[in-house]
Short mmCIF file of C-alpha atoms and ligand atoms in Angstrom, two decimals:
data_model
loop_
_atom_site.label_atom_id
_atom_site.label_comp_id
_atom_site.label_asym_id
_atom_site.label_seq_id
_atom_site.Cartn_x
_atom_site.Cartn_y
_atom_site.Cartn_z
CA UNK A 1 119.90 86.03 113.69
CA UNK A 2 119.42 85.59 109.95
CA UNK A 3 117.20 88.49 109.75
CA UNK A 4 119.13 90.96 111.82
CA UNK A 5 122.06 90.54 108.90
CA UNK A 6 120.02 91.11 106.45
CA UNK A 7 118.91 94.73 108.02
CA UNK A 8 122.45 95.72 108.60
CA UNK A 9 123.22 94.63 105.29
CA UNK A 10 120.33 97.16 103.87
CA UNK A 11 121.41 99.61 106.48
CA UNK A 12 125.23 99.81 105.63
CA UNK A 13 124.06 99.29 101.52
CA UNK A 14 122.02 102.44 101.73
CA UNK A 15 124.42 104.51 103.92
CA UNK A 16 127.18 103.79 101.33
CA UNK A 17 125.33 104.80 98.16
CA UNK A 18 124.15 108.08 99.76
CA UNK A 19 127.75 108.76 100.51
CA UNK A 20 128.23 107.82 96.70
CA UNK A 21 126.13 109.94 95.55
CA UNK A 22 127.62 112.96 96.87
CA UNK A 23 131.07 112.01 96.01
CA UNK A 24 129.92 111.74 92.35
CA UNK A 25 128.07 115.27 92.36
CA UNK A 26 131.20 116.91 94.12
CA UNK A 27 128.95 118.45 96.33
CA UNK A 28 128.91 117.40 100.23
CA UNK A 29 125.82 118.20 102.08
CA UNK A 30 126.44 120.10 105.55
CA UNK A 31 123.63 121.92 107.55
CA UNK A 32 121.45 122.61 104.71
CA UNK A 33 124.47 124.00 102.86
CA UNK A 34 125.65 122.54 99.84
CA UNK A 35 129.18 123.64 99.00
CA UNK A 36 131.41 123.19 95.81
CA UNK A 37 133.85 121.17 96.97
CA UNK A 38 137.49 120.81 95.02
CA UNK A 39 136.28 117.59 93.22
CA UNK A 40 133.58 119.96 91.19
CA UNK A 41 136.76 121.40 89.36
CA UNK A 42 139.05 118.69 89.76
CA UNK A 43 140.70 117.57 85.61
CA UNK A 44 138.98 115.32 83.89
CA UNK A 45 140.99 112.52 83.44
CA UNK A 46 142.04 111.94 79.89
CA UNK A 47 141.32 115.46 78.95
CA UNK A 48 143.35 118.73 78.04
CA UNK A 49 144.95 120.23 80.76
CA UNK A 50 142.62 123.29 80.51
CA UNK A 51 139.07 123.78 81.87
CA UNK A 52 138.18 127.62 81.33
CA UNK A 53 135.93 128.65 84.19
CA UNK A 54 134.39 131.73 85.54
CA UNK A 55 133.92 133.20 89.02
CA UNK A 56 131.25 135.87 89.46
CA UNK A 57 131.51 137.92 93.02
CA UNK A 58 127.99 139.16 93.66
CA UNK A 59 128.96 140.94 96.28
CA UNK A 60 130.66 143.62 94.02
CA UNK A 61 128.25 143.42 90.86
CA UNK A 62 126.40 146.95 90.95
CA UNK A 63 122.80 146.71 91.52
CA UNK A 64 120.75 148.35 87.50
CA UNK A 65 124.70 147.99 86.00
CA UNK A 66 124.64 145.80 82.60
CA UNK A 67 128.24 147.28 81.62
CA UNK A 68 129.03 143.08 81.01
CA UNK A 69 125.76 142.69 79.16
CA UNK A 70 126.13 145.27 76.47
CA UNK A 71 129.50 144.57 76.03
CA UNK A 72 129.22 140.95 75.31
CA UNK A 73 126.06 141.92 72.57
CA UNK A 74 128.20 144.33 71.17
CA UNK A 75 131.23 141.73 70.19
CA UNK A 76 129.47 138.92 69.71
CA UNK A 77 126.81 140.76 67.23
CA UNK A 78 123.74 139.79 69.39
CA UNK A 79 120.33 141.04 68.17
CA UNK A 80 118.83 142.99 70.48
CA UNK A 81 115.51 141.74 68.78
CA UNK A 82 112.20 144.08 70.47
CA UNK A 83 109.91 141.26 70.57
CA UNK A 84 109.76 139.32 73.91
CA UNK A 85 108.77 135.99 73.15
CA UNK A 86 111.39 136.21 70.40
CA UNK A 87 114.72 137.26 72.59
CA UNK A 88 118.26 136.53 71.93
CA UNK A 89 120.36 136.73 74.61
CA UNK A 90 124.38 135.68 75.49
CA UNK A 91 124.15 137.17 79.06
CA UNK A 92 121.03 138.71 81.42
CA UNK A 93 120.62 139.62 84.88
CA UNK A 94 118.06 137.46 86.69
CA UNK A 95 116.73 137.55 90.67
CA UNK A 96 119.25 135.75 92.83
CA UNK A 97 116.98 133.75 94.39
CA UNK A 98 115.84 132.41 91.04
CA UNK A 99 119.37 131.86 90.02
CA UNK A 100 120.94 130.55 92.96
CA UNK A 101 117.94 128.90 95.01
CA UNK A 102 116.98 129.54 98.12
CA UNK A 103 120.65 129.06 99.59
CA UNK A 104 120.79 133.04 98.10
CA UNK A 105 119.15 135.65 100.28
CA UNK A 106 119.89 138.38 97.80
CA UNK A 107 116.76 139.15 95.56
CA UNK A 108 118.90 141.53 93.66
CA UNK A 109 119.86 141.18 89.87
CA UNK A 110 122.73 139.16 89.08
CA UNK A 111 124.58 137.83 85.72
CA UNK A 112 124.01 135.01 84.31
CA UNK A 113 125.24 132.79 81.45
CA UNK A 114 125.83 129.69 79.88
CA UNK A 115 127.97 127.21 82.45
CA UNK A 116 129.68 125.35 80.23
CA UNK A 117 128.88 122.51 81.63
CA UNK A 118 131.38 119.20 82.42
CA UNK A 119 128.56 117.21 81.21
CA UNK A 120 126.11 119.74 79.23
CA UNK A 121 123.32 118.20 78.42
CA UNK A 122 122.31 120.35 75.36
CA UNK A 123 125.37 118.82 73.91
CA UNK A 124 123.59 115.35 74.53
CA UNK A 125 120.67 116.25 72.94
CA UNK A 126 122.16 117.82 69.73
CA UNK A 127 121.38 115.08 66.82
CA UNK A 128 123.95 116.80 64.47
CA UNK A 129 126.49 117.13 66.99
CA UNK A 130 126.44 121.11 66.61
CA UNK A 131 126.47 122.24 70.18
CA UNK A 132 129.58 120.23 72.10
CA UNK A 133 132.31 120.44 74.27
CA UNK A 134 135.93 121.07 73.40
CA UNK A 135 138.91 119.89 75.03
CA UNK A 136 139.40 122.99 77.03
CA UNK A 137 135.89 122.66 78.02
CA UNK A 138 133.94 125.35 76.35
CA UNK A 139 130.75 124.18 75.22
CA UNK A 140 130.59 125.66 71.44
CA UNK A 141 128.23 125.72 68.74
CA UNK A 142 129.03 125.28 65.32
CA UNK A 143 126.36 127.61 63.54
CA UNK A 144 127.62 125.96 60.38
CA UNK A 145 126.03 122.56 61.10
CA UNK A 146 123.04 123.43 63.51
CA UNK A 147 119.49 122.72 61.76
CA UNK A 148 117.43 124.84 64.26
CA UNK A 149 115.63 121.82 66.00
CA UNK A 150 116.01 123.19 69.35
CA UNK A 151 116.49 120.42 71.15
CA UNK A 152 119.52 122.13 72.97
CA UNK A 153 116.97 124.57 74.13
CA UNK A 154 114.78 122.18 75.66
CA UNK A 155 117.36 120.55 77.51
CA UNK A 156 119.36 123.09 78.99
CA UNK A 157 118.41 122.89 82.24
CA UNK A 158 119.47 126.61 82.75
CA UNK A 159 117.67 128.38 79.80
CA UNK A 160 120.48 129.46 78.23
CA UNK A 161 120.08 129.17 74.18
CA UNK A 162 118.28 131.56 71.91
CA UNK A 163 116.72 130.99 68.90
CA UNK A 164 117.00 132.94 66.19
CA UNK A 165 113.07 133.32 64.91
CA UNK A 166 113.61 137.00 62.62
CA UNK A 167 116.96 137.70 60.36
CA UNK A 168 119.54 138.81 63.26
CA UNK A 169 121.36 141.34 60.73
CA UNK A 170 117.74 143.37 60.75
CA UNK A 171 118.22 143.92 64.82
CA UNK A 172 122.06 145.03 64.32
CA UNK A 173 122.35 148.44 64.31
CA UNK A 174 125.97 148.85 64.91
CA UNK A 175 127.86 145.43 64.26
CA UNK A 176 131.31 144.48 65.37
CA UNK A 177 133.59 143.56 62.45
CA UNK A 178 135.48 140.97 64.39
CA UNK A 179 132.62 138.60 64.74
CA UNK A 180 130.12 136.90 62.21
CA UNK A 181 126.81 137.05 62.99
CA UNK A 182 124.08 134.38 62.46
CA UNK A 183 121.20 133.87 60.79
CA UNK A 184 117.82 132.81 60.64
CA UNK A 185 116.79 129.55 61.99
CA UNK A 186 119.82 128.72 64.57
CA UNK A 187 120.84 128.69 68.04
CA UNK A 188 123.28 130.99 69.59
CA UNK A 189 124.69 130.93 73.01
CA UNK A 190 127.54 132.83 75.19
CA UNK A 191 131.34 131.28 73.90
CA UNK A 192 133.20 131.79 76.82
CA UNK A 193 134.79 134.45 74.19
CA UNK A 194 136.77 131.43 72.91
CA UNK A 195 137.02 134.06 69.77
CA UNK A 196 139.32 136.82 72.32
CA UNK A 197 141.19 133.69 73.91
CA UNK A 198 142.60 132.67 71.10
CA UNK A 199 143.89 136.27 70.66
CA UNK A 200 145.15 136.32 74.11
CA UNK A 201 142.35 138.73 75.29
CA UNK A 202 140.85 137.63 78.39
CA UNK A 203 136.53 137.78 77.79
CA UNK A 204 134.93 140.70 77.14
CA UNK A 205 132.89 140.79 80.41
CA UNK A 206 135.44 140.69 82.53
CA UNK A 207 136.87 143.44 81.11
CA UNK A 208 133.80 145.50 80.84
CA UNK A 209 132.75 145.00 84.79
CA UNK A 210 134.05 148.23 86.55
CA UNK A 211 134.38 147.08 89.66
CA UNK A 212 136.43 143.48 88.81
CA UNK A 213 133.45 141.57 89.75
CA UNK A 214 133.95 138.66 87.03
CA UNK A 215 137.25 136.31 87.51
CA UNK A 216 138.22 133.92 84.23
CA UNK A 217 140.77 131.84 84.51
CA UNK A 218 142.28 127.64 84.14
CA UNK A 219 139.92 125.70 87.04
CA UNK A 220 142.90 123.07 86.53
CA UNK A 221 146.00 125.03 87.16
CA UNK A 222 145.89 125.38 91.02
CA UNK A 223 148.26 128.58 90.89
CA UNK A 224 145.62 130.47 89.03
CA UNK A 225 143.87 133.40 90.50
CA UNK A 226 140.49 131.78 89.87
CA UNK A 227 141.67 128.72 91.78
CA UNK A 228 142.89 130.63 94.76
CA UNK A 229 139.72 132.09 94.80
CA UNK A 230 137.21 129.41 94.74
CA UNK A 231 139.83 127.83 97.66
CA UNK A 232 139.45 130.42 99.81
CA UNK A 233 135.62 131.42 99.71
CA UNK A 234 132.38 129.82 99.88
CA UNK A 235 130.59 129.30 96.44
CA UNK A 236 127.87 128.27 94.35
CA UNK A 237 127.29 126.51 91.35
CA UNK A 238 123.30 127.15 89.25
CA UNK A 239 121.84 123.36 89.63
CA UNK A 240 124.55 121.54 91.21
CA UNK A 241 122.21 118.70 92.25
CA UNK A 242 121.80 118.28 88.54
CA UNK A 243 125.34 116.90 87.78
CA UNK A 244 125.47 119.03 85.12
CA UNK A 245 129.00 120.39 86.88
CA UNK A 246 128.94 123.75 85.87
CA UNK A 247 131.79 126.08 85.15
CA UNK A 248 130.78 129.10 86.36
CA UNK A 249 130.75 129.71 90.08
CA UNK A 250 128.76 132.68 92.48
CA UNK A 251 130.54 134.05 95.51
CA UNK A 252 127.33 135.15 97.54
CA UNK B 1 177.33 140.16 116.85
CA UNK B 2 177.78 142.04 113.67
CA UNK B 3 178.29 139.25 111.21
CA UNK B 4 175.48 137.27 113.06
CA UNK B 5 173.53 140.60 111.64
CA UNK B 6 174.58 140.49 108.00
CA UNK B 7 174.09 137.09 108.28
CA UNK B 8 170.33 137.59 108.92
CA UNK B 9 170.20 140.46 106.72
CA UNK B 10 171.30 138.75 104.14
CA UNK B 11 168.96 135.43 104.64
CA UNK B 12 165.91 138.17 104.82
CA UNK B 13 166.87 139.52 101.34
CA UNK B 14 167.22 135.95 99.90
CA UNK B 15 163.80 135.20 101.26
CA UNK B 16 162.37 138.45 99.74
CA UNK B 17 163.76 137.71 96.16
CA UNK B 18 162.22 134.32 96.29
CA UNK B 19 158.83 135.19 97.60
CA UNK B 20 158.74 137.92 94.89
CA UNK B 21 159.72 135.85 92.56
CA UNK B 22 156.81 133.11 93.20
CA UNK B 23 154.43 135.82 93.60
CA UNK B 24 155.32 136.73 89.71
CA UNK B 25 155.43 133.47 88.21
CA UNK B 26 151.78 132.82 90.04
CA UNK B 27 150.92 135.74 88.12
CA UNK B 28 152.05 135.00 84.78
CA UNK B 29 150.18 131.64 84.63
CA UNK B 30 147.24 133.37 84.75
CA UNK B 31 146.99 135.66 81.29
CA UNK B 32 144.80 133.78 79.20
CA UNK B 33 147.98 134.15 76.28
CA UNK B 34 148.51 130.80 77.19
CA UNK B 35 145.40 129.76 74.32
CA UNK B 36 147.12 131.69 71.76
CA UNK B 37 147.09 130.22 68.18
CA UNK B 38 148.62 130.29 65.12
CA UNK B 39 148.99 133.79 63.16
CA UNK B 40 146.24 135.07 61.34
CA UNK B 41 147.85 137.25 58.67
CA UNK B 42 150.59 136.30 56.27
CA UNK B 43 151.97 137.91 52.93
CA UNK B 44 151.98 134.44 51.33
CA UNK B 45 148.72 132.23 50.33
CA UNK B 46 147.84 128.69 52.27
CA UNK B 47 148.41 127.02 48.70
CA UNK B 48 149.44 128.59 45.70
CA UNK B 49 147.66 130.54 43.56
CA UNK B 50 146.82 128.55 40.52
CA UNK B 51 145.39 125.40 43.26
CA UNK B 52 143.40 127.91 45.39
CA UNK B 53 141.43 129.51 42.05
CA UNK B 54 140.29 125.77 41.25
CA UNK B 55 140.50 124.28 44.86
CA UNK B 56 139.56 127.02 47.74
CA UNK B 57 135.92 125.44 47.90
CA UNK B 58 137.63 122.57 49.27
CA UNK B 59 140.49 124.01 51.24
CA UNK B 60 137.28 126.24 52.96
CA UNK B 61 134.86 123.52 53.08
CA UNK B 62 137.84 121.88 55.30
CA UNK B 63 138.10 124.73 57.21
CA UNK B 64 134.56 125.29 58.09
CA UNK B 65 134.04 121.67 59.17
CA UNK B 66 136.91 121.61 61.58
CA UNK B 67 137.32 125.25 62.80
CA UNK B 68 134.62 125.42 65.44
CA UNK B 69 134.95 121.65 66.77
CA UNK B 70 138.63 121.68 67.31
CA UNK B 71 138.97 125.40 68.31
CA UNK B 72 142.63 127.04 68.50
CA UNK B 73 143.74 123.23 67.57
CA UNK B 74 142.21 123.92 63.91
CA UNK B 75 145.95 124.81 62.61
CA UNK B 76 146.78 124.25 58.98
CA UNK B 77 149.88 123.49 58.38
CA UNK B 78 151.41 124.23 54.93
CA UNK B 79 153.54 122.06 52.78
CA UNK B 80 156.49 124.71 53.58
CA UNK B 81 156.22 124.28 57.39
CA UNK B 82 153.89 127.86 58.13
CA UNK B 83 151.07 127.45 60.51
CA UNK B 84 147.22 129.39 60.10
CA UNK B 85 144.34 129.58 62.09
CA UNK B 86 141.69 128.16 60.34
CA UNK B 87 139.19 130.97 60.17
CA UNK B 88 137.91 132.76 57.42
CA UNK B 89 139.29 136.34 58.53
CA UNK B 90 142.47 134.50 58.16
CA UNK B 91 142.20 134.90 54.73
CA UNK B 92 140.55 138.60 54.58
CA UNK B 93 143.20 139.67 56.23
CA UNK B 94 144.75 140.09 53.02
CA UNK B 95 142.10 139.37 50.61
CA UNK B 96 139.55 141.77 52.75
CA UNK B 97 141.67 144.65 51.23
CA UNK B 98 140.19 144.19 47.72
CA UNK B 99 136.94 144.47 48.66
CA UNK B 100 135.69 142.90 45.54
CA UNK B 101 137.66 139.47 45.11
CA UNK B 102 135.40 137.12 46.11
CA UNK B 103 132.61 139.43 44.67
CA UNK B 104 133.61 139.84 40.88
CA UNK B 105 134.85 136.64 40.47
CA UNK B 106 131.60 134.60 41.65
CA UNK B 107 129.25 137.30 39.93
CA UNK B 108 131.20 136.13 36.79
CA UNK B 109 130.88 132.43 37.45
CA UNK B 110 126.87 132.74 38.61
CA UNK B 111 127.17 131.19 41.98
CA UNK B 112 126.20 132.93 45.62
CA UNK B 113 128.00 131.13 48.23
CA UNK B 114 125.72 131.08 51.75
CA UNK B 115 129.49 132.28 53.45
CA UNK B 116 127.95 136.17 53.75
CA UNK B 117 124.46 135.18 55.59
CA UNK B 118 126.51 135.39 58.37
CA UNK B 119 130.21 136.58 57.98
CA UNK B 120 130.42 140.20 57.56
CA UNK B 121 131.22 140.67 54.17
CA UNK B 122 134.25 143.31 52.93
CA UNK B 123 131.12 145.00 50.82
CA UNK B 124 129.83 146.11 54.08
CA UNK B 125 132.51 147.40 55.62
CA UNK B 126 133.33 150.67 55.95
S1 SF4 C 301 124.43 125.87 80.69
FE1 SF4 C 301 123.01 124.87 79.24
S2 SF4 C 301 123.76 125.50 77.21
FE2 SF4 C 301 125.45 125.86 78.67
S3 SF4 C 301 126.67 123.94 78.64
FE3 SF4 C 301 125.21 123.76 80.35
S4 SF4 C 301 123.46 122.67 79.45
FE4 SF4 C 301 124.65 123.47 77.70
S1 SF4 C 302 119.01 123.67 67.51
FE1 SF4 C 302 120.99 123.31 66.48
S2 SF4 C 302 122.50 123.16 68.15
FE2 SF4 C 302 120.46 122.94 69.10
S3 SF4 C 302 120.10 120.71 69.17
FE3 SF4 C 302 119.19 121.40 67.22
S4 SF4 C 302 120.85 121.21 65.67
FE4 SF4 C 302 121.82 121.05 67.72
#
């Protein structure tokens, strides 16, 4: 009798925590499919009303376009620096299947940048508090403070910082005035073009992608377009099972 | 019959000017002008003149240790009630159009601020 409690017991203990665990990753686990599920944009309590996010259909992006790609170097002042092992890079195109997992059967190119994570863990790794999130949830470096340790680049589970290893100005052929650039011996990563929200612009991506492909918009204001998007189709997050909680979202 | 018509005519239209109407306001929320900040250009300095040729070390050192962390919530306020941006092109957007007034100033004192490693500086604009 004793005994058969105490199997229950560890029966019922580990059905719960599995349950718990997928609760707390916002992802439920159907069929081999993991989808996003509302709770992986749901407000942080405590926090801002505004979580920037972005929604990238695949299904549109052009396969050998990298309209989005130039256009964010070009504002931002990213070096297109020749040597490989020394890249800087805001935004690149990379296999879906690499990208996605094996949940995407595409093997074509498609964007990719940093998430912006909920809980980024470059931010956590950042001993001078350089790389962090904001209240409106873009993950932001402050070039100003960052000592070029790279830990931020070892932790991002996505690959998403650059270091700068030459002088970036010597790469620039044709700089954007609006912008600073950076120099030698720091990080540099996409902004969510916090620089052409605060001007009212929407990012410069989205407004470079000829066929409407990339959606930006408040994941916490359920009337927005990005919101009635992510309700209405199936998505993906890069990593979920990481609990990183990314911002950005793939319609495949 | 025929006021039963107008009568249904009439709810149709109301319905129409209503679902318009929420179709719009959807479609205002979503411009991203809802982060806008504080101006960026002014005819009239953060502080006046006589503080900023002793003090605007400070004022930018204040600037550049808040600006990125608190993002369009990095407002300064001045002691007359008008609001900036704290950014550096805040203040070339009227000191930009003398392109040497940081220059001929800190030649004369002997010091070279790190600000230009990464800010485009007015000297290399066109
Ligand atoms: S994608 Fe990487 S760099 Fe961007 S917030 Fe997440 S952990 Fe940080
Ligand atoms: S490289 Fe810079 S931003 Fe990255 S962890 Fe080190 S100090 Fe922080």
């Amino acid at each position: 009798m004793m005994h058969n409690d105490r199997r229950e017991f560890i029966r019922k203990a580990g059905i719960g925590m599995l349950a718990g665990m997928g609760a707390a990753s916002g992802i439920l686990t159907g069929g081999g499919f993991e989808r996003t599920t509302s709770a992986a944009w749901a407000a942080v309590p405590g926090e801002h009303g505004r979580r920037w996010g972005m929604l990238i259909d695949t299904r549109r992006c052009r396969e050998g376009c990298t309209l989005c790609i130039e256009s964010c170097h070009h504002t931002h002042n990213v070096p297109a620096v020749k040597s490989p092992d020394e890249t800087v890079e805001w935004m690149h195109k990379e296999d879906g299947r690499e990208l996605l997992g094996s949940l995407c059967s595409s093997t074509a190119a498609l964007p990719a940048l940093c998430n912006h994570c909920v809980e980024p863990s470059c931010a956590r790794a950042c001993p001078t508090d350089s790389i962090f999130r904001r209240t409106d949830g873009i993950v932001a470096i402050d070039y100003h403070r960052c000592v070029g340790c790279r830990s931020c680049m070892q932790s991002c589970p996505y690959g998403e910082v650059s270091f700068n290893w030459s002088d970036p100005r010597a790469s620039l052929k044709n700089p954007s005035l609006d912008y600073p650039t950076r120099q030698r011996g720091v990080v540099e990563k996409c902004n969510f073009c916090s620089d052409r929200l605060v001007r009212g612009k929407k990012p410069s991506c989205v407004e470079a992608c000829p066929e409407g492909a990339i959606s930006f918009g408040n994941l916490n204001d359920p009337s927005s377009e990005i919101r009635k998007l992510l309700e209405s189709s199936e998505t993906l997050q890069r990593k979920p099972e990481l609990g990183t909680r990314p911002s950005v979202f793939y319609i495949i | 019959m025929r006021k039963k018509n107008i009568l249904i005519i009439g709810l149709l239209a109301a319905l129409l000017v209503v679902l318009v109407s929420s179709f719009r306001a959807g479609a205002e929320s979503e411009s991203p002008a809802e982060a806008d900040a504080a101006r960026v250009d002014s005819s009239a300095c953060v502080y006046p003149k006589e503080y900023m040729q002793t003090h605007h070390m400070q004022v930018l050192e204040d600037w550049k240790n808040t600006a990125a962390h608190e993002g369009p919530d990095a407002v300064h306020e001045t002691a007359d009630g008008r609001k900036f941006q704290k950014n550096l092109s805040t203040c070339l957007a009227c000191h930009g159009s003398n392109r040497y007034f940081c220059f001929s100033c800190h030649a004369y004192a002997n010091v070279t601020p790190n600000c230009w490693n990464c800010h485009i500086s007015p000297l290399d604009t066109p």
